[in-house]
PDB file of C-alpha atoms in Angstrom:
ATOM      1  CA  MET A  27      82.143 159.877  84.992  1.00 47.00           C
ATOM      2  CA  LEU A  28      80.719 155.864  85.130  1.00 48.00           C
ATOM      3  CA  GLN A  29      82.634 153.872  86.918  1.00 53.00           C
ATOM      4  CA  ALA A  30      83.096 150.118  85.609  1.00 49.00           C
ATOM      5  CA  ARG A  31      81.003 147.524  88.590  1.00 55.00           C
ATOM      6  CA  PRO A  32      84.145 145.764  90.202  1.00 55.00           C
ATOM      7  CA  THR A  33      83.751 141.852  88.882  1.00 51.00           C
ATOM      8  CA  THR A  34      82.575 138.954  91.983  1.00 54.00           C
ATOM      9  CA  ALA A  35      82.445 135.462  92.523  1.00 51.00           C
ATOM     10  CA  THR A  36      78.438 135.397  91.384  1.00 53.00           C
ATOM     11  CA  ASP A  37      79.481 137.036  87.971  1.00 49.00           C
ATOM     12  CA  GLU A  38      82.657 134.777  87.538  1.00 51.00           C
ATOM     13  CA  ALA A  39      80.416 131.333  89.009  1.00 49.00           C
ATOM     14  CA  ALA A  40      77.916 132.826  85.884  1.00 49.00           C
ATOM     15  CA  ASP A  41      80.806 133.087  82.877  1.00 55.00           C
ATOM     16  CA  THR A  42      81.934 130.110  83.924  1.00 57.00           C
ATOM     17  CA  PRO A  43      79.249 127.506  82.071  1.00 58.00           C
ATOM     18  CA  ARG A  44      79.185 130.391  79.641  1.00 59.00           C
ATOM     19  CA  ARG A  45      82.753 129.545  78.440  1.00 62.00           C
ATOM     20  CA  CYS A  46      82.531 125.949  78.937  1.00 57.00           C
ATOM     21  CA  GLU A  47      79.224 126.773  76.420  1.00 62.00           C
ATOM     22  CA  GLY A  48      81.321 128.534  74.135  1.00 77.00           C
ATOM     23  CA  ARG A  49      84.423 126.130  74.062  1.00 78.00           C
ATOM     24  CA  LEU A  50      82.497 123.465  74.193  1.00 80.00           C
ATOM     25  CA  ALA A  51      80.156 124.696  70.990  1.00 83.00           C
ATOM     26  CA  ARG A  52      84.005 125.841  69.224  1.00 82.00           C
ATOM     27  CA  ALA A  53      85.012 121.983  69.587  1.00 80.00           C
ATOM     28  CA  TRP A  54      81.843 120.685  67.974  1.00 78.00           C
ATOM     29  CA  ARG A  55      82.286 123.103  64.943  1.00 82.00           C
ATOM     30  CA  ALA A  56      86.216 122.147  64.462  1.00 78.00           C
ATOM     31  CA  ALA A  57      85.312 117.615  64.376  1.00 80.00           C
ATOM     32  CA  HIS A  58      82.145 118.940  61.783  1.00 85.00           C
ATOM     33  CA  GLU A  59      83.178 120.840  59.738  1.00 86.00           C
ATOM     34  CA  PRO A  60      83.481 120.247  56.282  1.00 87.00           C
ATOM     35  CA  ALA A  61      85.924 120.141  53.898  1.00 88.00           C
ATOM     36  CA  ALA A  62      85.838 121.705  50.807  1.00 88.00           C
ATOM     37  CA  GLY A  63      84.007 120.046  47.536  1.00 90.00           C
ATOM     38  CA  VAL A  64      82.474 117.109  49.760  1.00 93.00           C
ATOM     39  CA  PRO A  65      78.212 116.814  48.240  1.00 94.00           C
ATOM     40  CA  ARG A  66      75.626 116.929  50.387  1.00 94.00           C
ATOM     41  CA  TRP A  67      75.246 113.047  50.153  1.00 96.00           C
ATOM     42  CA  ALA A  68      78.936 112.226  51.845  1.00 96.00           C
ATOM     43  CA  ARG A  69      78.122 114.406  54.771  1.00 96.00           C
ATOM     44  CA  ARG A  70      74.500 112.504  55.622  1.00 96.00           C
ATOM     45  CA  VAL A  71      76.305 109.385  55.256  1.00 97.00           C
ATOM     46  CA  ALA A  72      78.755 110.144  57.572  1.00 97.00           C
ATOM     47  CA  TYR A  73      77.133 111.620  60.148  1.00 96.00           C
ATOM     48  CA  ALA A  74      74.717 108.842  59.572  1.00 97.00           C
ATOM     49  CA  VAL A  75      77.660 106.672  60.842  1.00 97.00           C
ATOM     50  CA  PRO A  76      77.684 106.976  64.783  1.00 96.00           C
ATOM     51  CA  LEU A  77      74.262 107.150  64.997  1.00 97.00           C
ATOM     52  CA  VAL A  78      74.020 103.386  63.281  1.00 97.00           C
ATOM     53  CA  VAL A  79      76.544 102.194  66.271  1.00 97.00           C
ATOM     54  CA  LEU A  80      74.587 103.559  68.801  1.00 97.00           C
ATOM     55  CA  PRO A  81      71.637 101.510  69.311  1.00 96.00           C
ATOM     56  CA  SER A  82      74.436  98.137  69.421  1.00 95.00           C
ATOM     57  CA  GLY A  83      76.292  99.896  72.629  1.00 95.00           C
ATOM     58  CA  ILE A  84      73.328 101.212  74.813  1.00 95.00           C
ATOM     59  CA  TRP A  85      71.410  97.157  74.509  1.00 93.00           C
ATOM     60  CA  ARG A  86      75.652  96.818  75.660  1.00 91.00           C
ATOM     61  CA  LEU A  87      75.626  99.085  78.318  1.00 92.00           C
ATOM     62  CA  GLY A  88      71.792  97.189  78.865  1.00 88.00           C
ATOM     63  CA  VAL A  89      74.446  93.942  80.288  1.00 82.00           C
ATOM     64  CA  LEU A  90      75.816  96.515  83.648  1.00 85.00           C
ATOM     65  CA  PHE A  91      72.816  96.302  85.023  1.00 84.00           C
ATOM     66  CA  ALA A  92      71.614  92.337  84.505  1.00 76.00           C
ATOM     67  CA  ALA A  93      71.261  89.571  86.156  1.00 72.00           C
ATOM     68  CA  ASP A  94      73.459  87.241  84.835  1.00 67.00           C
ATOM     69  CA  LYS A  95      76.423  89.314  82.461  1.00 59.00           C
ATOM     70  CA  ARG A  96      76.931  86.106  79.890  1.00 62.00           C
ATOM     71  CA  GLY A  97      80.440  85.953  81.077  1.00 59.00           C
ATOM     72  CA  GLY A  98      81.002  82.475  82.364  1.00 61.00           C
ATOM     73  CA  SER A  99      84.067  81.888  84.818  1.00 67.00           C
ATOM     74  CA  ILE A 100      84.808  86.766  83.945  1.00 74.00           C
ATOM     75  CA  GLU A 101      84.080  88.727  87.046  1.00 80.00           C
ATOM     76  CA  ASP A 102      81.476  90.752  86.690  1.00 78.00           C
ATOM     77  CA  TRP A 103      83.687  94.161  87.659  1.00 82.00           C
ATOM     78  CA  ALA A 104      85.365  92.886  84.933  1.00 85.00           C
ATOM     79  CA  MET A 105      83.456  91.989  82.459  1.00 85.00           C
ATOM     80  CA  ASN A 106      81.456  95.299  83.493  1.00 87.00           C
ATOM     81  CA  GLY A 107      84.852  96.750  82.403  1.00 91.00           C
ATOM     82  CA  TYR A 108      85.138  95.694  79.163  1.00 91.00           C
ATOM     83  CA  VAL A 109      81.299  96.013  78.026  1.00 91.00           C
ATOM     84  CA  VAL A 110      82.354  99.942  78.854  1.00 94.00           C
ATOM     85  CA  PHE A 111      84.968 100.115  76.557  1.00 96.00           C
ATOM     86  CA  LEU A 112      83.923  98.191  74.107  1.00 95.00           C
ATOM     87  CA  THR A 113      80.571 100.517  73.511  1.00 95.00           C
ATOM     88  CA  LEU A 114      82.808 103.923  74.001  1.00 96.00           C
ATOM     89  CA  VAL A 115      85.832 101.998  71.078  1.00 96.00           C
ATOM     90  CA  SER A 116      83.333 101.807  68.646  1.00 96.00           C
ATOM     91  CA  GLU A 117      81.671 104.894  69.243  1.00 96.00           C
ATOM     92  CA  VAL A 118      85.175 106.612  68.918  1.00 96.00           C
ATOM     93  CA  LEU A 119      85.864 104.488  65.395  1.00 96.00           C
ATOM     94  CA  ALA A 120      82.684 105.204  64.290  1.00 97.00           C
ATOM     95  CA  PHE A 121      82.806 108.902  64.537  1.00 96.00           C
ATOM     96  CA  THR A 122      85.912 108.620  62.558  1.00 95.00           C
ATOM     97  CA  ALA A 123      84.096 108.177  59.311  1.00 96.00           C
ATOM     98  CA  VAL A 124      83.225 112.063  60.355  1.00 96.00           C
ATOM     99  CA  GLY A 125      87.180 112.101  59.064  1.00 95.00           C
ATOM    100  CA  LEU A 126      86.388 111.436  55.756  1.00 96.00           C
ATOM    101  CA  VAL A 127      84.031 114.456  54.922  1.00 96.00           C
ATOM    102  CA  ALA A 128      85.301 116.898  57.205  1.00 94.00           C
ATOM    103  CA  ARG A 129      88.540 119.372  57.349  1.00 92.00           C
ATOM    104  CA  TRP A 130      90.809 117.197  59.749  1.00 92.00           C
ATOM    105  CA  GLY A 131      90.290 114.325  57.331  1.00 92.00           C
ATOM    106  CA  GLU A 132      92.304 116.230  54.917  1.00 92.00           C
ATOM    107  CA  VAL A 133      95.058 118.770  57.169  1.00 90.00           C
ATOM    108  CA  PHE A 134      95.984 117.855  60.439  1.00 88.00           C
ATOM    109  CA  PRO A 135      94.909 119.835  63.875  1.00 85.00           C
ATOM    110  CA  ARG A 136      97.109 122.819  64.006  1.00 84.00           C
ATOM    111  CA  TRP A 137      96.938 121.443  67.992  1.00 80.00           C
ATOM    112  CA  MET A 138      99.435 117.950  66.239  1.00 83.00           C
ATOM    113  CA  PRO A 139     103.337 118.551  67.532  1.00 85.00           C
ATOM    114  CA  GLY A 140     104.623 118.298  64.535  1.00 83.00           C
ATOM    115  CA  LEU A 141     101.715 117.869  62.034  1.00 81.00           C
ATOM    116  CA  GLY A 142      99.914 120.508  62.593  1.00 81.00           C
ATOM    117  CA  GLY A 143      98.299 122.524  59.267  1.00 84.00           C
ATOM    118  CA  ARG A 144     100.317 119.958  56.611  1.00 90.00           C
ATOM    119  CA  ARG A 145      97.815 117.125  54.429  1.00 92.00           C
ATOM    120  CA  VAL A 146      96.671 114.254  55.429  1.00 93.00           C
ATOM    121  CA  PRO A 147      98.681 111.539  53.065  1.00 94.00           C
ATOM    122  CA  THR A 148      95.085 110.485  51.184  1.00 94.00           C
ATOM    123  CA  ALA A 149      96.883 107.338  52.087  1.00 95.00           C
ATOM    124  CA  ALA A 150      97.116 107.640  55.108  1.00 94.00           C
ATOM    125  CA  ALA A 151      93.592 107.533  55.492  1.00 95.00           C
ATOM    126  CA  VAL A 152      91.889 105.591  52.739  1.00 97.00           C
ATOM    127  CA  VAL A 153      94.453 102.074  53.263  1.00 97.00           C
ATOM    128  CA  PRO A 154      92.534 102.272  57.061  1.00 97.00           C
ATOM    129  CA  ALA A 155      89.512 102.686  55.945  1.00 97.00           C
ATOM    130  CA  THR A 156      89.731 101.026  53.515  1.00 97.00           C
ATOM    131  CA  ILE A 157      90.385  97.473  55.829  1.00 97.00           C
ATOM    132  CA  GLY A 158      87.897  98.835  58.281  1.00 97.00           C
ATOM    133  CA  ALA A 159      85.502  98.922  56.315  1.00 97.00           C
ATOM    134  CA  THR A 160      86.383  95.359  54.408  1.00 98.00           C
ATOM    135  CA  VAL A 161      86.050  93.660  57.884  1.00 97.00           C
ATOM    136  CA  LEU A 162      82.784  95.109  59.392  1.00 97.00           C
ATOM    137  CA  THR A 163      81.052  94.894  56.405  1.00 97.00           C
ATOM    138  CA  LEU A 164      82.878  91.065  56.376  1.00 97.00           C
ATOM    139  CA  VAL A 165      81.936  90.544  60.228  1.00 95.00           C
ATOM    140  CA  PHE A 166      78.646  92.433  60.995  1.00 95.00           C
ATOM    141  CA  THR A 167      77.248  92.288  57.046  1.00 95.00           C
ATOM    142  CA  VAL A 168      78.020  88.831  56.067  1.00 95.00           C
ATOM    143  CA  ILE A 169      78.755  86.778  58.184  1.00 93.00           C
ATOM    144  CA  ALA A 170      76.178  88.310  60.717  1.00 92.00           C
ATOM    145  CA  ILE A 171      73.471  87.445  58.591  1.00 92.00           C
ATOM    146  CA  LEU A 172      74.531  84.123  57.363  1.00 92.00           C
ATOM    147  CA  THR A 173      74.581  83.145  61.807  1.00 91.00           C
ATOM    148  CA  THR A 174      70.794  85.080  61.571  1.00 90.00           C
ATOM    149  CA  VAL A 175      69.757  83.276  58.503  1.00 89.00           C
ATOM    150  CA  THR A 176      71.215  79.588  59.865  1.00 88.00           C
ATOM    151  CA  GLN A 177      70.761  80.049  63.393  1.00 87.00           C
ATOM    152  CA  SER A 178      74.733  78.930  63.775  1.00 88.00           C
ATOM    153  CA  LYS A 179      77.645  79.840  64.720  1.00 84.00           C
ATOM    154  CA  THR A 180      80.352  80.318  61.664  1.00 82.00           C
ATOM    155  CA  ASN A 181      82.322  76.652  63.219  1.00 83.00           C
ATOM    156  CA  GLY A 182      78.767  75.161  62.094  1.00 82.00           C
ATOM    157  CA  ASP A 183      77.461  74.726  65.691  1.00 85.00           C
ATOM    158  CA  PRO A 184      74.066  75.892  66.839  1.00 88.00           C
ATOM    159  CA  LEU A 185      73.287  78.635  68.698  1.00 86.00           C
ATOM    160  CA  PRO A 186      73.438  78.375  72.329  1.00 84.00           C
ATOM    161  CA  ALA A 187      70.129  78.848  74.294  1.00 82.00           C
ATOM    162  CA  ASN A 188      70.992  81.276  75.595  1.00 78.00           C
ATOM    163  CA  PHE A 189      71.849  83.442  72.919  1.00 83.00           C
ATOM    164  CA  PRO A 190      70.262  87.110  73.069  1.00 83.00           C
ATOM    165  CA  SER A 191      68.333  86.292  69.305  1.00 82.00           C
ATOM    166  CA  LYS A 192      66.737  82.957  70.963  1.00 81.00           C
ATOM    167  CA  ALA A 193      65.178  85.353  74.507  1.00 79.00           C
ATOM    168  CA  GLY A 194      61.543  85.352  73.040  1.00 81.00           C
ATOM    169  CA  GLY A 195      58.800  88.379  72.956  1.00 87.00           C
ATOM    170  CA  TRP A 196      60.214  92.094  73.580  1.00 90.00           C
ATOM    171  CA  GLU A 197      63.540  90.832  74.159  1.00 88.00           C
ATOM    172  CA  THR A 198      64.502  88.469  70.783  1.00 90.00           C
ATOM    173  CA  VAL A 199      63.136  92.501  68.975  1.00 93.00           C
ATOM    174  CA  TYR A 200      64.833  94.911  71.346  1.00 93.00           C
ATOM    175  CA  PHE A 201      68.591  92.429  70.332  1.00 92.00           C
ATOM    176  CA  TYR A 202      67.849  92.592  66.395  1.00 93.00           C
ATOM    177  CA  ALA A 203      66.578  96.835  66.099  1.00 95.00           C
ATOM    178  CA  SER A 204      69.817  96.886  68.089  1.00 95.00           C
ATOM    179  CA  TYR A 205      71.792  95.021  66.284  1.00 95.00           C
ATOM    180  CA  VAL A 206      70.500  95.484  62.336  1.00 95.00           C
ATOM    181  CA  PRO A 207      72.395  99.001  61.388  1.00 96.00           C
ATOM    182  CA  LEU A 208      75.193  97.500  62.062  1.00 96.00           C
ATOM    183  CA  VAL A 209      74.746  96.341  59.278  1.00 96.00           C
ATOM    184  CA  LEU A 210      75.049  99.050  57.187  1.00 97.00           C
ATOM    185  CA  TRP A 211      78.452 100.259  59.186  1.00 97.00           C
ATOM    186  CA  GLY A 212      80.498  98.908  56.348  1.00 97.00           C
ATOM    187  CA  PRO A 213      78.967  99.431  53.488  1.00 97.00           C
ATOM    188  CA  MET A 214      78.804 103.301  54.867  1.00 98.00           C
ATOM    189  CA  LEU A 215      82.426 103.179  55.236  1.00 98.00           C
ATOM    190  CA  GLY A 216      83.419 101.502  51.995  1.00 97.00           C
ATOM    191  CA  ILE A 217      81.368 104.699  50.411  1.00 97.00           C
ATOM    192  CA  LEU A 218      82.638 107.586  52.143  1.00 97.00           C
ATOM    193  CA  THR A 219      85.788 106.524  51.612  1.00 97.00           C
ATOM    194  CA  TYR A 220      85.988 105.897  47.834  1.00 97.00           C
ATOM    195  CA  ALA A 221      83.994 109.261  47.490  1.00 96.00           C
ATOM    196  CA  TYR A 222      86.996 109.922  50.255  1.00 96.00           C
ATOM    197  CA  TRP A 223      90.007 108.547  47.608  1.00 96.00           C
ATOM    198  CA  HIS A 224      88.025 110.149  44.430  1.00 94.00           C
ATOM    199  CA  ARG A 225      87.913 113.789  46.092  1.00 93.00           C
ATOM    200  CA  ARG A 226      91.162 113.484  46.699  1.00 92.00           C
ATOM    201  CA  ARG A 227      92.897 112.270  43.219  1.00 90.00           C
ATOM    202  CA  SER A 228      90.321 115.107  41.632  1.00 84.00           C
ATOM    203  CA  ALA A 229      92.054 117.194  43.843  1.00 73.00           C
ATOM    204  CA  THR A 230      95.748 116.837  43.355  1.00 66.00           C
ATOM    205  CA  ALA A 231      95.449 115.931  39.666  1.00 56.00           C
ATOM    206  CA  GLY A 232      95.375 118.527  36.670  1.00 49.00           C
ATOM    207  CA  PRO A 233      97.151 119.338  33.286  1.00 45.00           C
ATOM    208  CA  LEU A 234     100.231 118.603  32.830  1.00 37.00           C
ATOM    209  CA  MET A 235     100.495 121.574  31.815  1.00 38.00           C
ATOM    210  CA  PRO A 236      98.537 125.169  31.997  1.00 42.00           C
ATOM    211  CA  ARG A 237      95.918 125.280  30.195  1.00 43.00           C
ATOM    212  CA  ARG A 238      95.606 129.074  28.240  1.00 44.00           C
ATOM    213  CA  ALA A 239      93.040 130.902  25.798  1.00 40.00           C
ATOM    214  CA  LEU A 240      93.948 130.601  22.040  1.00 38.00           C
ATOM    215  CA  SER A 241      93.127 133.468  20.156  1.00 44.00           C
ATOM    216  CA  CYS A 242      92.628 132.739  15.505  1.00 43.00           C
ATOM    217  CA  ARG A 243      94.526 135.358  13.713  1.00 47.00           C
ATOM    218  CA  THR A 244      93.813 135.007  10.459  1.00 41.00           C
TER     219      THR A 244
END
């Protein structure tokens, strides 16, 4: 008879990356699993939102290695922490757009105590998403464009000489290439929010009485 080879520490060490990889793959699939009835264009827009925000985060992280962090009286360690925190929060907020097309945006994940498996109220997603889309459009689309065109602040004062867009050369090009995509964040979120609301409303709405097949008799 053949005897099974005993499991060694080397085998367990080799299986550990596979298990971790399997967990990450399952988490990725669960986070991106589309809800029923989501059109392909909406999924593409939602998946693109974090990528739209990413370039500005990369540019911002460059401040960690800059000699002049432009933090004024703020200590360098505090400025570094703020930059990292703002970048992470921005990406997390950008990823919430995926919830407008993913299953976890319509049904609470089962690991959430007290809510797992229940349907997400439409207003619980639509209201904050609408507010977010409005604020983002106002800040990164309207105000940002006006600031760039007029080269002035919202109060009318001219931009300071050390503003990134005034650096000149490749630094200015890099700054605009990183922040111009943010112009799309608010409008993209607004489109996804409307599509989410319309889909959820269509799923819950229906005829007041069930349809019956009518037969004509003579």
